[in-house]
Every structure is written in structure tokens, then in C-alpha cells.
CSV table of N, CA, C and O in Angstrom, one decimal:
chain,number,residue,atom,x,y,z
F,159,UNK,N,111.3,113.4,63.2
F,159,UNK,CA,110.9,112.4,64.2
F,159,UNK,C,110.3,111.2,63.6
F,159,UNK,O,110.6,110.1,64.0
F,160,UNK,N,109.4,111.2,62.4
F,160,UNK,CA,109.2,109.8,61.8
F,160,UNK,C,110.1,109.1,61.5
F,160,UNK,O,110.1,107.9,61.7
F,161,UNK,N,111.2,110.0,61.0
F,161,UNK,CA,112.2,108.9,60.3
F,161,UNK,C,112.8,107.7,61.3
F,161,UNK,O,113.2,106.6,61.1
F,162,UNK,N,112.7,108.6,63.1
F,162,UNK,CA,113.4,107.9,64.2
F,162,UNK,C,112.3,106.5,64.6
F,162,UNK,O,112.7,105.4,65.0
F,163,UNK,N,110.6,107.0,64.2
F,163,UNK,CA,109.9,106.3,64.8
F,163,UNK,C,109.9,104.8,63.7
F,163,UNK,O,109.6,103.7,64.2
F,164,UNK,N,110.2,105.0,62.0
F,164,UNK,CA,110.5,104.1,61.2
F,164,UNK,C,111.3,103.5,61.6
F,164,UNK,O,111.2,102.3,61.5
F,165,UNK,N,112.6,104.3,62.3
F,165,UNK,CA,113.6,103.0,62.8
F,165,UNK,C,113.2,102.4,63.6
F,165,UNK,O,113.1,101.2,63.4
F,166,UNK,N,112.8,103.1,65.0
F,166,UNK,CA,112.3,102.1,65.9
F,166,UNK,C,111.3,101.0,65.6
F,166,UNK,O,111.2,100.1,66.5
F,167,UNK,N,110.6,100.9,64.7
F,167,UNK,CA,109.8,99.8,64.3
F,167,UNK,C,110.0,98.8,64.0
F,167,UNK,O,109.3,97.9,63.7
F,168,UNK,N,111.3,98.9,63.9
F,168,UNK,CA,111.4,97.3,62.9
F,168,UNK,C,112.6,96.4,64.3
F,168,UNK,O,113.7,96.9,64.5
F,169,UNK,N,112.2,95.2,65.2
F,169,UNK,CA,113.5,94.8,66.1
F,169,UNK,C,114.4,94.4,65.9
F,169,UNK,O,115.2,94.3,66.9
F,170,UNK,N,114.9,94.0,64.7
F,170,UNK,CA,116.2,94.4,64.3
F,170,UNK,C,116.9,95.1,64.6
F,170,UNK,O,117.8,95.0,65.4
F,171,UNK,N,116.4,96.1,64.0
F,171,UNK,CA,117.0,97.9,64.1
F,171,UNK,C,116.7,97.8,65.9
F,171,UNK,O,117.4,98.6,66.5
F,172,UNK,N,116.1,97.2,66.6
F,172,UNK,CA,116.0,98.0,68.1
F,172,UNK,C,116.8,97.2,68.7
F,172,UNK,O,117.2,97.6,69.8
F,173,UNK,N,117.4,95.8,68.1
F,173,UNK,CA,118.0,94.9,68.8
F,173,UNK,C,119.7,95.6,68.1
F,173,UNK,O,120.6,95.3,68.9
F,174,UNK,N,120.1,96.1,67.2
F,174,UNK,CA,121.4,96.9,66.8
F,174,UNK,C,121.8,98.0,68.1
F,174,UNK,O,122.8,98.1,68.7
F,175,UNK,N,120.4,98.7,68.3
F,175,UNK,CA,120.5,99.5,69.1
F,175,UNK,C,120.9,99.1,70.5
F,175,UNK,O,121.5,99.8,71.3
F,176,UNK,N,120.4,97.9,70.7
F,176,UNK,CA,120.4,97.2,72.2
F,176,UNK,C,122.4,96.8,72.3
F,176,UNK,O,123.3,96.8,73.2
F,177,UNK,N,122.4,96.5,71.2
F,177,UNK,CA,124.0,95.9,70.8
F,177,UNK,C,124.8,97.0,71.4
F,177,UNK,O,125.6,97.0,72.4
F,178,UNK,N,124.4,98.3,70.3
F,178,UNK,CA,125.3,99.4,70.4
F,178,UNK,C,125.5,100.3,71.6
F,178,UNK,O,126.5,101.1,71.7
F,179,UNK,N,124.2,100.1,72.9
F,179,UNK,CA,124.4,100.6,74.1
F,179,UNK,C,125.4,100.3,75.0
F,179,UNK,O,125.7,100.9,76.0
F,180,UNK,N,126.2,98.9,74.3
F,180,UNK,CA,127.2,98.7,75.1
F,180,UNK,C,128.3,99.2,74.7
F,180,UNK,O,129.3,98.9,75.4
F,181,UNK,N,128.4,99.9,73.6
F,181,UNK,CA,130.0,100.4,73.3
F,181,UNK,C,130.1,100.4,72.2
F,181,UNK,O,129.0,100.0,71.8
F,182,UNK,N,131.0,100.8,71.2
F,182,UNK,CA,131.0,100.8,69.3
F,182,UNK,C,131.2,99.1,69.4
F,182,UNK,O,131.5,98.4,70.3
F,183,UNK,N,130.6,98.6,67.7
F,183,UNK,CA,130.8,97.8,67.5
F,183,UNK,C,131.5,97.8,66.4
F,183,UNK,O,132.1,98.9,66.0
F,184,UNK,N,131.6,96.6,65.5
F,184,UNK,CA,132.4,97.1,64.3
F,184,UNK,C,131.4,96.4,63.0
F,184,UNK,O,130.7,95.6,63.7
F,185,UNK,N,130.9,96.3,61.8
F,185,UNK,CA,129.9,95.7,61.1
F,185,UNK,C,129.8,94.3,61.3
F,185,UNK,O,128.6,93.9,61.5
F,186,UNK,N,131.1,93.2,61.0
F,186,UNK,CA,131.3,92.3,61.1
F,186,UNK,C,131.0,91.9,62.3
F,186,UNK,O,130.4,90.8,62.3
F,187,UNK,N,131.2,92.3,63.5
F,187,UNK,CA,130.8,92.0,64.7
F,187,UNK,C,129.2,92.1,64.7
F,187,UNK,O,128.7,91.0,65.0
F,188,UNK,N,128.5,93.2,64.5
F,188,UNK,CA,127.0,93.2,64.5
F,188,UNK,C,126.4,92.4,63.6
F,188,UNK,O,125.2,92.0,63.7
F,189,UNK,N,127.2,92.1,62.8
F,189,UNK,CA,126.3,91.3,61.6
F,189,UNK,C,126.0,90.0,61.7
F,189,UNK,O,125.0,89.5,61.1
F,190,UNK,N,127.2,89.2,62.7
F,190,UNK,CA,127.4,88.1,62.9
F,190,UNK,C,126.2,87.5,63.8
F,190,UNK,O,125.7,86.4,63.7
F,191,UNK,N,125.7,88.6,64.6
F,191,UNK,CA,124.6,88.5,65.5
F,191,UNK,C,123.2,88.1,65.0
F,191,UNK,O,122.3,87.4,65.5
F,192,UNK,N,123.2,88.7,63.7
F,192,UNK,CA,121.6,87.9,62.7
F,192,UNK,C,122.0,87.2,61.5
F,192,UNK,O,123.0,87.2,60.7
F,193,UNK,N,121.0,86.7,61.5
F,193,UNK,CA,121.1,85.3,60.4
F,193,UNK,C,120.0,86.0,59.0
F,193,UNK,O,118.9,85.7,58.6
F,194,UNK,N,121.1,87.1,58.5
F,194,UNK,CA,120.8,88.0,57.3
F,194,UNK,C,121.7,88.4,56.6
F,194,UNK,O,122.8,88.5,57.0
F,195,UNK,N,121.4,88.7,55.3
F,195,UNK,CA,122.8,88.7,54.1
F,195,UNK,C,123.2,89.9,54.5
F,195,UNK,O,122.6,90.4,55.4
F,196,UNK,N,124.3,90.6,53.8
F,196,UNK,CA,125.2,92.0,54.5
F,196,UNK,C,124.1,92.8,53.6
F,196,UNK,O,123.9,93.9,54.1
F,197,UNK,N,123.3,92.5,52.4
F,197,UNK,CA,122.9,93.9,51.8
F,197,UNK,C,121.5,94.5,53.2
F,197,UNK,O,121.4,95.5,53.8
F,198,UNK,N,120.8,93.5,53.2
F,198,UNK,CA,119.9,93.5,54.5
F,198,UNK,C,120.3,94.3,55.6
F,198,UNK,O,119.7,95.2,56.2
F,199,UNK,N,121.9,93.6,55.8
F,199,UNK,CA,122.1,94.2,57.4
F,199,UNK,C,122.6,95.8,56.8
F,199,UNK,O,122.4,96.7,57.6
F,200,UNK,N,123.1,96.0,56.0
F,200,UNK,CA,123.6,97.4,55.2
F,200,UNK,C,122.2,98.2,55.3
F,200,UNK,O,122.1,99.2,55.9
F,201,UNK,N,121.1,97.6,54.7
F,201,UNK,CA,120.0,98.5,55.0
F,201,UNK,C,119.3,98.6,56.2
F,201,UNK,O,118.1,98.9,56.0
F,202,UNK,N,119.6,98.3,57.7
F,202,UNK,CA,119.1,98.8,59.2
F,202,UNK,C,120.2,99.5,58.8
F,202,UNK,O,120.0,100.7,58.5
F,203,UNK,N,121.4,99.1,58.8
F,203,UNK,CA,122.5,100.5,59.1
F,203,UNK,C,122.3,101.6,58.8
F,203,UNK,O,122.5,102.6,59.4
F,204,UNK,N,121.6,101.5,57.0
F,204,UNK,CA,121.5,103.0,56.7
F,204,UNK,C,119.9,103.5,57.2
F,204,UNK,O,119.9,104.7,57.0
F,205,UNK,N,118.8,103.2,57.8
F,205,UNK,CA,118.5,103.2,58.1
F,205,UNK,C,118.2,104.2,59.2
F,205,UNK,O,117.6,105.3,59.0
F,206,UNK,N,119.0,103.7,60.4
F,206,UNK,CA,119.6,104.0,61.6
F,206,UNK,C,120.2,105.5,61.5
F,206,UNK,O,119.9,106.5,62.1
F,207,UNK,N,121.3,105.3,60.5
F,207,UNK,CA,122.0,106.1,60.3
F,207,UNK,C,121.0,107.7,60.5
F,207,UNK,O,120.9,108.6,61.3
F,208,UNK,N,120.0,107.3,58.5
F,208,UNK,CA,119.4,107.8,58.0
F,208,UNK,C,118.5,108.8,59.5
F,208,UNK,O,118.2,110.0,59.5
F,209,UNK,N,118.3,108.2,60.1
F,209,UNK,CA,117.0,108.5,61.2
F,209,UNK,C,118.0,109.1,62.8
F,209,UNK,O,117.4,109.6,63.8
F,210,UNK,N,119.7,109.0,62.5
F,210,UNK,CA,120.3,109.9,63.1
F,210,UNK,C,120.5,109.4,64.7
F,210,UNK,O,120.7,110.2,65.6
F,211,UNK,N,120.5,107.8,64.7
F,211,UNK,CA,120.5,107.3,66.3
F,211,UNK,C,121.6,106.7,66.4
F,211,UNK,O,122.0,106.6,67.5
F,212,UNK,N,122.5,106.1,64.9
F,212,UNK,CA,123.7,105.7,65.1
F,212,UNK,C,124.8,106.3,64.7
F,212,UNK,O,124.4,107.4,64.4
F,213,UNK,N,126.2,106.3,64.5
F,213,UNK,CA,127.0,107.3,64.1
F,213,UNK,C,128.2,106.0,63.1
F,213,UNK,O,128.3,104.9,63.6
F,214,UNK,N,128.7,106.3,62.1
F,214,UNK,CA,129.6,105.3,61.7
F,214,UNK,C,131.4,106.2,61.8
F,214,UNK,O,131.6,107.4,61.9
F,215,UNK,N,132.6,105.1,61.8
F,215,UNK,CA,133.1,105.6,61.4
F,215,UNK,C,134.2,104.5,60.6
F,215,UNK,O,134.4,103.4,61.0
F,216,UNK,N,134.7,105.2,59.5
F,216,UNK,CA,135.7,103.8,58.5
F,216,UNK,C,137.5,103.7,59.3
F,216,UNK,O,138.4,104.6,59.5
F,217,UNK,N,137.5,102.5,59.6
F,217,UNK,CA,138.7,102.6,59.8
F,217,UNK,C,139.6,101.4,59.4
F,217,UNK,O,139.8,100.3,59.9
F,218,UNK,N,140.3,102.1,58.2
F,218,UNK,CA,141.0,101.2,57.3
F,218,UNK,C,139.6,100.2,56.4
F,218,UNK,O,138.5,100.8,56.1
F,219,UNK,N,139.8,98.7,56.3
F,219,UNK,CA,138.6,98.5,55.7
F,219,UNK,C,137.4,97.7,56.3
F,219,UNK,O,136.7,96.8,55.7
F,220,UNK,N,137.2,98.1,57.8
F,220,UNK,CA,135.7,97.8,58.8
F,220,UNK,C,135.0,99.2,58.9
F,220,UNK,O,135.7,100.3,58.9
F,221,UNK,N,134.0,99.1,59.1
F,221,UNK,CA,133.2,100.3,59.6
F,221,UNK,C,132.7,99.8,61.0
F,221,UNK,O,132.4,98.7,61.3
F,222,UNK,N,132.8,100.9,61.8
F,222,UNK,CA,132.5,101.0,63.5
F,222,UNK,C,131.3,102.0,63.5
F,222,UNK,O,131.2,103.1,63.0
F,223,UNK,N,130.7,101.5,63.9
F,223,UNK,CA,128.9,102.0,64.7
F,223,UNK,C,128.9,102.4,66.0
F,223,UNK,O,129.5,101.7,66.8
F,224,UNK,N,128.4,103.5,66.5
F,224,UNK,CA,128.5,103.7,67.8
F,224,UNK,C,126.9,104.7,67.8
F,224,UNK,O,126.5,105.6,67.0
F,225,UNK,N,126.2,104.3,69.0
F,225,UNK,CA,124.8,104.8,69.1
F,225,UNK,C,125.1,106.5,69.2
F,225,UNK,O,126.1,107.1,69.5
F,226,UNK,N,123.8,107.0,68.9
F,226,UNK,CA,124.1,108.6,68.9
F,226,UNK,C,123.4,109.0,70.2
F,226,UNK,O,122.3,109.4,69.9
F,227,UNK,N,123.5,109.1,71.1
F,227,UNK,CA,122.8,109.2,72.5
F,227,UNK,C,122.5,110.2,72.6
F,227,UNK,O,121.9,110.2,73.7
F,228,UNK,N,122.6,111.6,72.1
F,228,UNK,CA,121.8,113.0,71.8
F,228,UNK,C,120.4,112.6,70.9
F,228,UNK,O,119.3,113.0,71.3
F,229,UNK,N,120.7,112.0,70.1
F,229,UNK,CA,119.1,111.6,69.6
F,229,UNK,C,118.4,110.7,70.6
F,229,UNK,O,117.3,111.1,71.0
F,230,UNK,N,118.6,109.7,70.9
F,230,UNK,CA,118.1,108.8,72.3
F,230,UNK,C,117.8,109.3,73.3
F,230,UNK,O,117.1,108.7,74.0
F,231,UNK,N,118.3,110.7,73.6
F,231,UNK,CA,118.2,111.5,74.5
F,231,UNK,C,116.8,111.9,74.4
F,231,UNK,O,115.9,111.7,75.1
F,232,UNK,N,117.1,112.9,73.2
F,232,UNK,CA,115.7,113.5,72.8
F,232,UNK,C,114.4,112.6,72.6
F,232,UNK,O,113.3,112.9,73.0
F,233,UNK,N,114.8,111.6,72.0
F,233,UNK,CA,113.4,110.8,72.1
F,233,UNK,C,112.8,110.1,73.4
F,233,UNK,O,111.7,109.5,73.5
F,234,UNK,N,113.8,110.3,74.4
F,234,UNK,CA,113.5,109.9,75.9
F,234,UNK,C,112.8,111.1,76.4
F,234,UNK,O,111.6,111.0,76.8
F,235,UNK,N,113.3,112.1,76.4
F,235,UNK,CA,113.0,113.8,76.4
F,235,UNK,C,111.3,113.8,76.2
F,235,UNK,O,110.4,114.1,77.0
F,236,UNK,N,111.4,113.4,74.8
F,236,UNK,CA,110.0,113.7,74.2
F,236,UNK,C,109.2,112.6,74.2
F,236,UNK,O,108.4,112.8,73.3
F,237,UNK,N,109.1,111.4,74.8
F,237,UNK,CA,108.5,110.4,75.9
F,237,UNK,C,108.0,110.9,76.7
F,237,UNK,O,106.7,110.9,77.0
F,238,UNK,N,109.1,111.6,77.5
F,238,UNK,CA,108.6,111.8,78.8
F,238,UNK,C,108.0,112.5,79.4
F,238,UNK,O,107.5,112.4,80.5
F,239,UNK,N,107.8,113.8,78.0
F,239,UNK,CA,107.4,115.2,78.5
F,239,UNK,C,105.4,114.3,78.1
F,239,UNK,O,104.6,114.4,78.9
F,240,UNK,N,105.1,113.7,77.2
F,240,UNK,CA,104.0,112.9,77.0
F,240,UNK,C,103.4,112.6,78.1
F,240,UNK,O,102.3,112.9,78.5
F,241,UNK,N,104.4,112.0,78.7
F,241,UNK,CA,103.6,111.1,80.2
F,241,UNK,C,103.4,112.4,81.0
F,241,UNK,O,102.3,112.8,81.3
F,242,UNK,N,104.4,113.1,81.4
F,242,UNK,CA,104.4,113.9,82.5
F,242,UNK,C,103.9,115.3,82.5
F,242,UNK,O,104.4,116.2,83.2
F,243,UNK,N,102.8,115.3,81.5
F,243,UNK,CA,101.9,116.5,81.2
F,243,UNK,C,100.9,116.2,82.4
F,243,UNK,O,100.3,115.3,82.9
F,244,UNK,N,101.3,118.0,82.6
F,244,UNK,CA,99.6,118.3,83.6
F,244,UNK,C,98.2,117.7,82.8
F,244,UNK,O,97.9,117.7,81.6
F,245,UNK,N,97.2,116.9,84.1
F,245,UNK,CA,96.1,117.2,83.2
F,245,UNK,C,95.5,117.3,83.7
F,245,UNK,O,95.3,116.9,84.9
F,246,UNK,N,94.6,118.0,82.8
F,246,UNK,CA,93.4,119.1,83.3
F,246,UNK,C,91.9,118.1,84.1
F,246,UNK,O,91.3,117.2,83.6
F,247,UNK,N,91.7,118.4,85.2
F,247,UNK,CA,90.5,117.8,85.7
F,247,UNK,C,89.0,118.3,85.1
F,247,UNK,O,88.8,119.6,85.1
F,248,UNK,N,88.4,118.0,84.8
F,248,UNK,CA,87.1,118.1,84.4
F,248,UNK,C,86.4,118.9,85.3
F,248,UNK,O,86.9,118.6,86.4
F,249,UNK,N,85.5,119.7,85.5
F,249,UNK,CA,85.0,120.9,86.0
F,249,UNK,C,85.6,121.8,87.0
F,249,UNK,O,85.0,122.4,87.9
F,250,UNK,N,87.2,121.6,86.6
F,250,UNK,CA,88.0,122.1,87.7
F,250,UNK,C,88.3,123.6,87.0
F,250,UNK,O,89.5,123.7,86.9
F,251,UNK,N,87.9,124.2,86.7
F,251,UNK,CA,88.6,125.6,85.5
F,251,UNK,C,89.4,126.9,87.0
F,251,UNK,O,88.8,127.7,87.6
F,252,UNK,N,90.1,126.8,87.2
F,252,UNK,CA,90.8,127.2,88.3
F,252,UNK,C,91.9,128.1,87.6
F,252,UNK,O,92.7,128.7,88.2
């Protein structure tokens, strides 16, 4: 779960993510989006990767990205269960 919360910290990486909710992209397409060299944009990718929220795949010589929504899941999952814990009242012991 750190590795997911390192990705989420940087908006880059949350704005790739925002990209990728709409459908695969391809690197050249994502890359074109920030005004950063390819080794830069290569490290959110691995990144991302690394932390298990994006998925790649090579086809011929582009790589395609597509979000991993089982992990986005779970980290919605485990958001949620945060907020929507019972809580205990103060001299209530029932």
C-alpha cells in the first residue's frame, strides 16, 4: 500500500491516472500531455506500474497503458471502510 500511496503523491502521476480513466492510451500520446523529457515521463510510468495501478502492453514499437481498476478499487475499498467505521460514543459501553 505505500508503494500505491508514493504514487499517488506526486500530480503527475494522478494527472496520467486521470488520462488513463478514459480508456488505454499509448506513451506518445500521454507524453505529449506534459512538458517533460521521455526519461522523466519513463519514471511515473514505472512508477505507476511499480505501485500496480497501471498495466502496460508493447505493441509492435509503442507501449499502451491502461489503468488497473482492481487496484483503484481496492484503494477506494480501503478509503471507504476509514470513513465508514462505527464510532464508539463516549460513555456509551452498551
Amino acid at each position: 500500500m505505500d508503494t500505491v500511496f508514493k504514487a499517488l503523491a506526486d500530480p503527475t502521476r494522478r494527472e496520467i491516472l486521470r488520462l488513463l480513466s478514459r480508456g488505454e492510451k499509448n506513451a506518445g500520446d500521454l507524453a505529449a500531455r506534459f512538458d517533460m523529457s521521455k526519461p522523466s515521463m519513463s519514471h511515473h510510468f514505472a512508477v505507476l506500474k511499480d505501485a500496480g495501478l497501471i498495466a502496460s502492453r508493447r505493441e509492435g514499437q509503442q507501449i499502451w497503458y491502461s489503468l488497473n481498476t482492481t487496484v483503484a478499487q481496492d484503494i477506494i475499498t480501503w478509503a471507504m471502510d476509514l470513513v465508514d467505521r462505527p464510532t464508539k460514543k463516549r460513555g456509551n459501553n452498551k
